[in-house]
mmCIF file of C-alpha atoms in Angstrom:
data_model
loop_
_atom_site.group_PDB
_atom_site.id
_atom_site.type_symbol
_atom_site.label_atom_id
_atom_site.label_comp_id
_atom_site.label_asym_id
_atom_site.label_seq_id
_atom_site.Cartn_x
_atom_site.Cartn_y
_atom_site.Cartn_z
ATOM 1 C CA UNK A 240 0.000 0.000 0.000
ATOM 2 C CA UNK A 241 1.363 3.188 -0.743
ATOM 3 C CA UNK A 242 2.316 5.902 1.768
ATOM 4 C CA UNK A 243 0.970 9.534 1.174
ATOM 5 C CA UNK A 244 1.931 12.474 3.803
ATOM 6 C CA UNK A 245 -0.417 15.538 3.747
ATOM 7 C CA UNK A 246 0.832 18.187 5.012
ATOM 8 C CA UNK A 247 -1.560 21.155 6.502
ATOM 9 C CA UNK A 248 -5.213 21.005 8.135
ATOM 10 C CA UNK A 249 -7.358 22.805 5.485
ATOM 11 C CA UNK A 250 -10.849 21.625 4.202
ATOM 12 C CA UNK A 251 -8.910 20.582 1.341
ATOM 13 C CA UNK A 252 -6.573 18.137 2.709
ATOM 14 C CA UNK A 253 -8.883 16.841 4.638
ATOM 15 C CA UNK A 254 -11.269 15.890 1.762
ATOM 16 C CA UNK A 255 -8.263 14.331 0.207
ATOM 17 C CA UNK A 256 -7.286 12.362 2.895
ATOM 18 C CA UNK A 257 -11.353 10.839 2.986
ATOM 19 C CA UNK A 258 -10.400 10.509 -0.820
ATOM 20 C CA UNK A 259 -7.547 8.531 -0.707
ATOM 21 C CA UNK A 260 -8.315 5.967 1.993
ATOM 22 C CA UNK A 261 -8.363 2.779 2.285
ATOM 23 C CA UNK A 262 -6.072 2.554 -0.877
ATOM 24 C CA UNK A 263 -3.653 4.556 0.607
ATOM 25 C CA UNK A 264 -1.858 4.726 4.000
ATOM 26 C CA UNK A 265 -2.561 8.673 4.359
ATOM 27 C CA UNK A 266 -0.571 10.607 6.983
ATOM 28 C CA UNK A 267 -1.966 13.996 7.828
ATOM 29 C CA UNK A 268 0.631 16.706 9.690
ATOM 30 C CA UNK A 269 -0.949 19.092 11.364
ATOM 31 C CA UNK A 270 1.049 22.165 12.553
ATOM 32 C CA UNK A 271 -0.232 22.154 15.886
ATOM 33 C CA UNK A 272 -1.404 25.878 15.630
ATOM 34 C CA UNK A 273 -4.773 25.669 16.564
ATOM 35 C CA UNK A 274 -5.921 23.906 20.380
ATOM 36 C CA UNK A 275 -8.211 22.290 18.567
ATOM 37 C CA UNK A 276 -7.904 21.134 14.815
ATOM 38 C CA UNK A 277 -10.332 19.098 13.273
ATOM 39 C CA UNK A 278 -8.756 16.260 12.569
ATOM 40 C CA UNK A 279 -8.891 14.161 9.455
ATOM 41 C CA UNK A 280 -9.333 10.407 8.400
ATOM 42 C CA UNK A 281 -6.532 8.213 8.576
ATOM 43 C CA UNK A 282 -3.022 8.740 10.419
ATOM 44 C CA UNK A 283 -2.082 11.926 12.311
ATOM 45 C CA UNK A 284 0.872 13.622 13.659
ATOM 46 C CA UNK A 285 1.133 17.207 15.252
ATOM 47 C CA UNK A 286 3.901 19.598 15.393
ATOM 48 C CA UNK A 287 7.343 20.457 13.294
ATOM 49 C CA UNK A 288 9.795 17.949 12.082
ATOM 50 C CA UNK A 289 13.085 20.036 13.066
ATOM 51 C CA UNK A 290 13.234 21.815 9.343
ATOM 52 C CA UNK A 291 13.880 20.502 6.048
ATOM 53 C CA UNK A 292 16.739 17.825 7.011
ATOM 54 C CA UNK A 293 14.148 16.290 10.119
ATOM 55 C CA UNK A 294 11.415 16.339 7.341
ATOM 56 C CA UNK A 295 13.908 14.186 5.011
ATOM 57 C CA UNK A 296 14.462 11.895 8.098
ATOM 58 C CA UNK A 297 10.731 11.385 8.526
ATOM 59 C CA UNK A 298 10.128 10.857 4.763
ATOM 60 C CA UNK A 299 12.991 7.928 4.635
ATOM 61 C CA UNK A 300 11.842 6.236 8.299
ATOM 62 C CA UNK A 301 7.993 6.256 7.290
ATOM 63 C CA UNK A 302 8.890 4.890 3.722
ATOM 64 C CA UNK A 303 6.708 7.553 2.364
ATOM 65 C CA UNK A 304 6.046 7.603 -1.463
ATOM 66 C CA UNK A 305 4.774 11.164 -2.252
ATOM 67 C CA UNK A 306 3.943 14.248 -0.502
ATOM 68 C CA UNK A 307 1.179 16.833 -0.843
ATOM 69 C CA UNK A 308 1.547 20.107 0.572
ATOM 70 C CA UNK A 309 -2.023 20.987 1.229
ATOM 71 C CA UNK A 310 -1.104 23.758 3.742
ATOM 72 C CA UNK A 311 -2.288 27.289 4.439
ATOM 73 C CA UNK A 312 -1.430 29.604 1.398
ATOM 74 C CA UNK A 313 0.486 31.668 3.646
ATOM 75 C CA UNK A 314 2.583 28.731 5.088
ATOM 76 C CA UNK A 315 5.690 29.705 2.856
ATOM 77 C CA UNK A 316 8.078 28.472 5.337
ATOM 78 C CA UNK A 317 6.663 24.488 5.544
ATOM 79 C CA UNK A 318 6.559 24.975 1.620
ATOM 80 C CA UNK A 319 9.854 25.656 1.490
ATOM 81 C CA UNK A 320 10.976 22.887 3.946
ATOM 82 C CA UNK A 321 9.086 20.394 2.051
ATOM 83 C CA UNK A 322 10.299 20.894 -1.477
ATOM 84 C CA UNK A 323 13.922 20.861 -0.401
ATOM 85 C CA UNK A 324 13.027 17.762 1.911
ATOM 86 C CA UNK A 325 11.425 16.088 -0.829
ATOM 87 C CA UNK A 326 14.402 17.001 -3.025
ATOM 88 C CA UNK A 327 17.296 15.407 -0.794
ATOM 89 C CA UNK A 328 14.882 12.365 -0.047
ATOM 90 C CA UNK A 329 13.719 11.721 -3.870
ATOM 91 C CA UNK A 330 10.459 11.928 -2.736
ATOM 92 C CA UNK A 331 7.262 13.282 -5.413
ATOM 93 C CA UNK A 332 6.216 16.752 -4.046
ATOM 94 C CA UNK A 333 2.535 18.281 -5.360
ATOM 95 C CA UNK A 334 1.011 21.298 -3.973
ATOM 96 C CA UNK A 335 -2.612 21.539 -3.403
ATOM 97 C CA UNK A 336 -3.924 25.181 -3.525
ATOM 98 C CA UNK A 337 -7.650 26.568 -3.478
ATOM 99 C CA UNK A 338 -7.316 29.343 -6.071
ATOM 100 C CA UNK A 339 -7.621 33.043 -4.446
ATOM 101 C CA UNK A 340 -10.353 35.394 -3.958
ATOM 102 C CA UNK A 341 -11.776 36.323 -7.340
ATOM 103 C CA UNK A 342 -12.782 40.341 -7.640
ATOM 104 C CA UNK A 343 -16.241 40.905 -8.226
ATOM 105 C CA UNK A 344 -18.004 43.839 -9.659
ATOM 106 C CA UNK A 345 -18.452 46.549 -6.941
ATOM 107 C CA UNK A 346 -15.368 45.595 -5.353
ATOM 108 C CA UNK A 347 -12.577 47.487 -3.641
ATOM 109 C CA UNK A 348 -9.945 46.464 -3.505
ATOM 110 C CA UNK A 349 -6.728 47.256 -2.395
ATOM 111 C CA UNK A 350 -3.795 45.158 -3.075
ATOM 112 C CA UNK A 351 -0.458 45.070 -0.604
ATOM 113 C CA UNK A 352 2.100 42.601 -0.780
ATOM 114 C CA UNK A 353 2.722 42.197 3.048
ATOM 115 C CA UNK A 354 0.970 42.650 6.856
ATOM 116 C CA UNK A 355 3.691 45.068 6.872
ATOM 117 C CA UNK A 356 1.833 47.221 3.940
ATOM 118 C CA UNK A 357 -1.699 46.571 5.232
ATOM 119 C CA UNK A 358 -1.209 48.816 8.172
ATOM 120 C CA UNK A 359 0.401 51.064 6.586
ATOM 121 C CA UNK A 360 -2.805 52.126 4.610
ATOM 122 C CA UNK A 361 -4.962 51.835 7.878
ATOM 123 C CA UNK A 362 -4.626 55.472 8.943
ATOM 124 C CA UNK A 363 -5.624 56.758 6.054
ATOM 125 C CA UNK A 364 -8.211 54.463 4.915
ATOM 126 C CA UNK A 365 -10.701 53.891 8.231
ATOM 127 C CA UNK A 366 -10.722 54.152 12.168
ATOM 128 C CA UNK A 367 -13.103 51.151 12.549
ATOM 129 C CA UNK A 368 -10.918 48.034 10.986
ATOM 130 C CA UNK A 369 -11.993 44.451 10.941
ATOM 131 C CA UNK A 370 -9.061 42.969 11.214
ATOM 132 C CA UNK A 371 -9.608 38.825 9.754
ATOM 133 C CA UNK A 372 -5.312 37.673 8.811
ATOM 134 C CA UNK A 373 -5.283 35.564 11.874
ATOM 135 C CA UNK A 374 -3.869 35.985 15.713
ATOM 136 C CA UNK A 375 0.350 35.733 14.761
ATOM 137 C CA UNK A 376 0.617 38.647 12.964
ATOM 138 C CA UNK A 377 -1.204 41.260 15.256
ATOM 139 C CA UNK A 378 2.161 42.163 16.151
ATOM 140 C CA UNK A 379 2.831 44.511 12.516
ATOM 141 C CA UNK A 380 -0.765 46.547 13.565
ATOM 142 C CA UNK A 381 0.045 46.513 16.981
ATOM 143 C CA UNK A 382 1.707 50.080 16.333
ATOM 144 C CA UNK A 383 -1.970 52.063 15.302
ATOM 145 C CA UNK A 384 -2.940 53.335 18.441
ATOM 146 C CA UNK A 385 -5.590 55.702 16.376
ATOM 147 C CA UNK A 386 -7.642 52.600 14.806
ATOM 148 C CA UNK A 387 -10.025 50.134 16.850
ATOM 149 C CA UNK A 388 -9.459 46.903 15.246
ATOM 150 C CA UNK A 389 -12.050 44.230 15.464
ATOM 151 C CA UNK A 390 -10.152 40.944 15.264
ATOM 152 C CA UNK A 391 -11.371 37.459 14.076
ATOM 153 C CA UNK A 392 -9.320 34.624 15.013
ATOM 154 C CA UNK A 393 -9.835 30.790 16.016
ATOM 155 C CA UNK A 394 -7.621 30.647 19.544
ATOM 156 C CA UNK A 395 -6.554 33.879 21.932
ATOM 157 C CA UNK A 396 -4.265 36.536 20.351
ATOM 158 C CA UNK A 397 -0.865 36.935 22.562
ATOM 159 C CA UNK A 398 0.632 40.361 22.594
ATOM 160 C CA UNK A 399 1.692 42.280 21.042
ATOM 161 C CA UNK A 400 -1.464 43.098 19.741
ATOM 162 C CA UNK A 401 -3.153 46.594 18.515
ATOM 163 C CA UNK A 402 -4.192 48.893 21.926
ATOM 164 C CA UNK A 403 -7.609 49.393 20.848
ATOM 165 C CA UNK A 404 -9.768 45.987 19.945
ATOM 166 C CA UNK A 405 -12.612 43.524 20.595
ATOM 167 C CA UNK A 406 -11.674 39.279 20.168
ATOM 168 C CA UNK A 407 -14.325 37.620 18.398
ATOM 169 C CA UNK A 408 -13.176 33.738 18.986
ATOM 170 C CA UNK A 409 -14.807 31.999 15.397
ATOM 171 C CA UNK A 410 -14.288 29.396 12.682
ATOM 172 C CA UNK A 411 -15.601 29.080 9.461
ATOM 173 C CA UNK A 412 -17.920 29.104 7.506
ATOM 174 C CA UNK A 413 -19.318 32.425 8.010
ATOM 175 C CA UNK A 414 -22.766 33.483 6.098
ATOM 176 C CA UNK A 415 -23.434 36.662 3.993
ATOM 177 C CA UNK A 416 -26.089 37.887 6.464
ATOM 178 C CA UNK A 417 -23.991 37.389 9.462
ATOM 179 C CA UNK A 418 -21.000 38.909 8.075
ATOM 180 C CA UNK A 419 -23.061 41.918 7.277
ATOM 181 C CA UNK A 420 -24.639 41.967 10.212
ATOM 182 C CA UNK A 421 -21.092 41.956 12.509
ATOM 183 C CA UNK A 422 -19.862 45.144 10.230
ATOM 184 C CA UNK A 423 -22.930 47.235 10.962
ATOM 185 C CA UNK A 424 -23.025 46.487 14.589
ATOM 186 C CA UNK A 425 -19.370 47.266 15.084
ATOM 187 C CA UNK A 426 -19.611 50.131 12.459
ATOM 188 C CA UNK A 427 -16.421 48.445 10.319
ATOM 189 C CA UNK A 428 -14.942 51.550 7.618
ATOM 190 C CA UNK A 429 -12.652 48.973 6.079
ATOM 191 C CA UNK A 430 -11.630 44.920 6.035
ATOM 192 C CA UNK A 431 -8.226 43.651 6.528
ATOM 193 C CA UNK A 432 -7.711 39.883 5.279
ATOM 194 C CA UNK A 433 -5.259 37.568 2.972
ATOM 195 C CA UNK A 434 -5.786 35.979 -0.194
ATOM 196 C CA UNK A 435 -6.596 32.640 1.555
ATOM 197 C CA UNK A 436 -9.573 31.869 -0.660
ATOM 198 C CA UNK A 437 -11.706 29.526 -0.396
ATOM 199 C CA UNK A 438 -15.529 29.197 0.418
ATOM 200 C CA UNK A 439 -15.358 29.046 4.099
ATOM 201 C CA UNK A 440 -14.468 32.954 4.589
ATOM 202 C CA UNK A 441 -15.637 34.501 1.278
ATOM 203 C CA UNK A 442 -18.983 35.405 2.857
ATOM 204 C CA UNK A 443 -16.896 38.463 4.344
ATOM 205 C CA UNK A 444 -15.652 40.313 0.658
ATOM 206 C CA UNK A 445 -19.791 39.648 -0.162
ATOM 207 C CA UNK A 446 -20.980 42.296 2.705
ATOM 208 C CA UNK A 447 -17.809 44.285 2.563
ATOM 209 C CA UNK A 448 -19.126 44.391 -1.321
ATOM 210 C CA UNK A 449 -22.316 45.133 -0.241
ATOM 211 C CA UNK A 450 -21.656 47.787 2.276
ATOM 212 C CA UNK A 451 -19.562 49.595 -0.068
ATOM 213 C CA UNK A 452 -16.225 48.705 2.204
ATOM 214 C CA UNK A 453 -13.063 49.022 1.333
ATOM 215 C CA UNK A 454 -11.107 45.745 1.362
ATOM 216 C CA UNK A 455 -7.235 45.235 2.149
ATOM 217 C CA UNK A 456 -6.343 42.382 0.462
ATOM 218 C CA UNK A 457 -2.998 40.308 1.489
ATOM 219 C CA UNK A 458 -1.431 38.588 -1.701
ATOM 220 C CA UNK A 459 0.031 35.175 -1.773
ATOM 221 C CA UNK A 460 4.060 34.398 -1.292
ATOM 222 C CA UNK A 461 4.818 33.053 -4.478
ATOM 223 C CA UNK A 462 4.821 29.499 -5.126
ATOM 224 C CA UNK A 463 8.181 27.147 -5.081
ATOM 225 C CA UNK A 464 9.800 27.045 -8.417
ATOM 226 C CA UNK A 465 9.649 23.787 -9.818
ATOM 227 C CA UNK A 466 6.446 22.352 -7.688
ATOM 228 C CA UNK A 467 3.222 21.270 -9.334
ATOM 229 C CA UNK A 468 -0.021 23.226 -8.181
ATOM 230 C CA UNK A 469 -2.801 22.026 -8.835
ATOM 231 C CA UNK A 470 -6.014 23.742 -7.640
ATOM 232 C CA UNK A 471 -8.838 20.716 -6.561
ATOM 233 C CA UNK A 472 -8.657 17.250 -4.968
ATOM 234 C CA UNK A 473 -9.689 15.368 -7.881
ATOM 235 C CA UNK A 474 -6.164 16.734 -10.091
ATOM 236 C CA UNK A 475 -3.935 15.854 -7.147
ATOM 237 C CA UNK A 476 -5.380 11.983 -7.411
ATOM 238 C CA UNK A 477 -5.076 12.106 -10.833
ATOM 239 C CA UNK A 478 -1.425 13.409 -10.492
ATOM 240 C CA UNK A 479 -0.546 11.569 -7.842
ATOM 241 C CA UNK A 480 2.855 9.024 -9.096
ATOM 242 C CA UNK A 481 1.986 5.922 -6.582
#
């Protein structure tokens, strides 16, 4: 039986491990990030492998046969680790990515490259910010003492973290109606979030589109050179070399 690691907790790899099973021995890695991940079918393992050459250790010892990164689209560090992982141990490496946010009409948009950019528009843009990029980077807003940030994010933030905000503790999916809804109450001028895609959290660019909001939009790191993406479960079984 062939061995598959999936590395990352998202919807997607999680459908693909349902997928895969019971012809495939399917390891999931989870990062350990969250308290508590839903967890997928088949085998699971949480927390780091000691970088790239640990990874390459693990690959060998578990006999593993290919490797999907199915990880956050921001992970760019574990995507990193696992091509050059993969590389030393001869291992097949795909990447599984939900494609981005699509713009719709009515939209705006404003693209940044970095955390480091979004806040940097912030004071000019809105004092009411709802603020959805997740808890470990609060740290590159936690400088805007004139904004009140209204931040969206699975577990506790730790400092530092903006002066002014509210914690809303939530996961996905979110609905158009309840999105809205959270904006008016809390009077949001403008969203923050990432190009993470994905149905789950897209309700939020629908009532930002609605209530005429402007949106901060995060782009991707840029994929590894080299790596097959491929965008749905159904191309990464077809792709898959075992």
């Amino acid at each position: 039986m062939p061995t598959v690691l999936l590395l990352g907790g998202t919807g997607e790899a999680r459908r693909l491990a349902s997928v895969l099973l019971p012809a495939y021995r399917v390891i999931s890695s989870l990062a350990g990030r969250v308290a508590a991940p839903t967890l997928p079918a088949g085998e699971v393992r949480v927390g780091g492998f000691g970088g790239p050459e640990g990874l390459a250790a693990y690959l060998r010892a578990e006999r593993v046969d290919a490797v999907v990164d199915a990880t956050h689209p921001f992970a760019a560090r574990m995507s990193a680790n696992a091509a050059a992982a993969c590389a030393t141990a001869g291992v097949p490496l795909l990447v599984l990515r939900r494609p981005g946010f699509a713009l719709q009409p009515g939209d705006d948009w404003r693209h940044v490259p970095s955390l480091e950019a979004a806040a940097a528009l912030l004071p000019a843009l809105a004092e009411r910010v709802f603020l959805t990029t997740g808890r470990q980077g609060l740290a590159h807003f936690a400088h805007l003492t004139a904004q009140w940030f209204l931040v969206r994010c699975v577990d506790p933030p730790v400092p530092p973290v903006p002066p002014r905000l509210e914690v809303v503790l939530d996961r996905g999916p979110f609905t158009v109606a309840g999105e809205t809804e959270l904006m008016r109450r809390h009077d949001i001028g403008a969203l923050v979030t990432k190009d993470s895609g994905g149905e789950m959290t897209s309700a939020k660019l629908d009532a930002a589109r609605a209530l005429r909001l402007p949106v901060v939009i995060v782009d991707r790191p840029p994929a590894t050179p080299g790596v097959p993406v491929l965008s749905t479960v159904d191309e990464v079984v077809a792709a898959l070399p075992v």
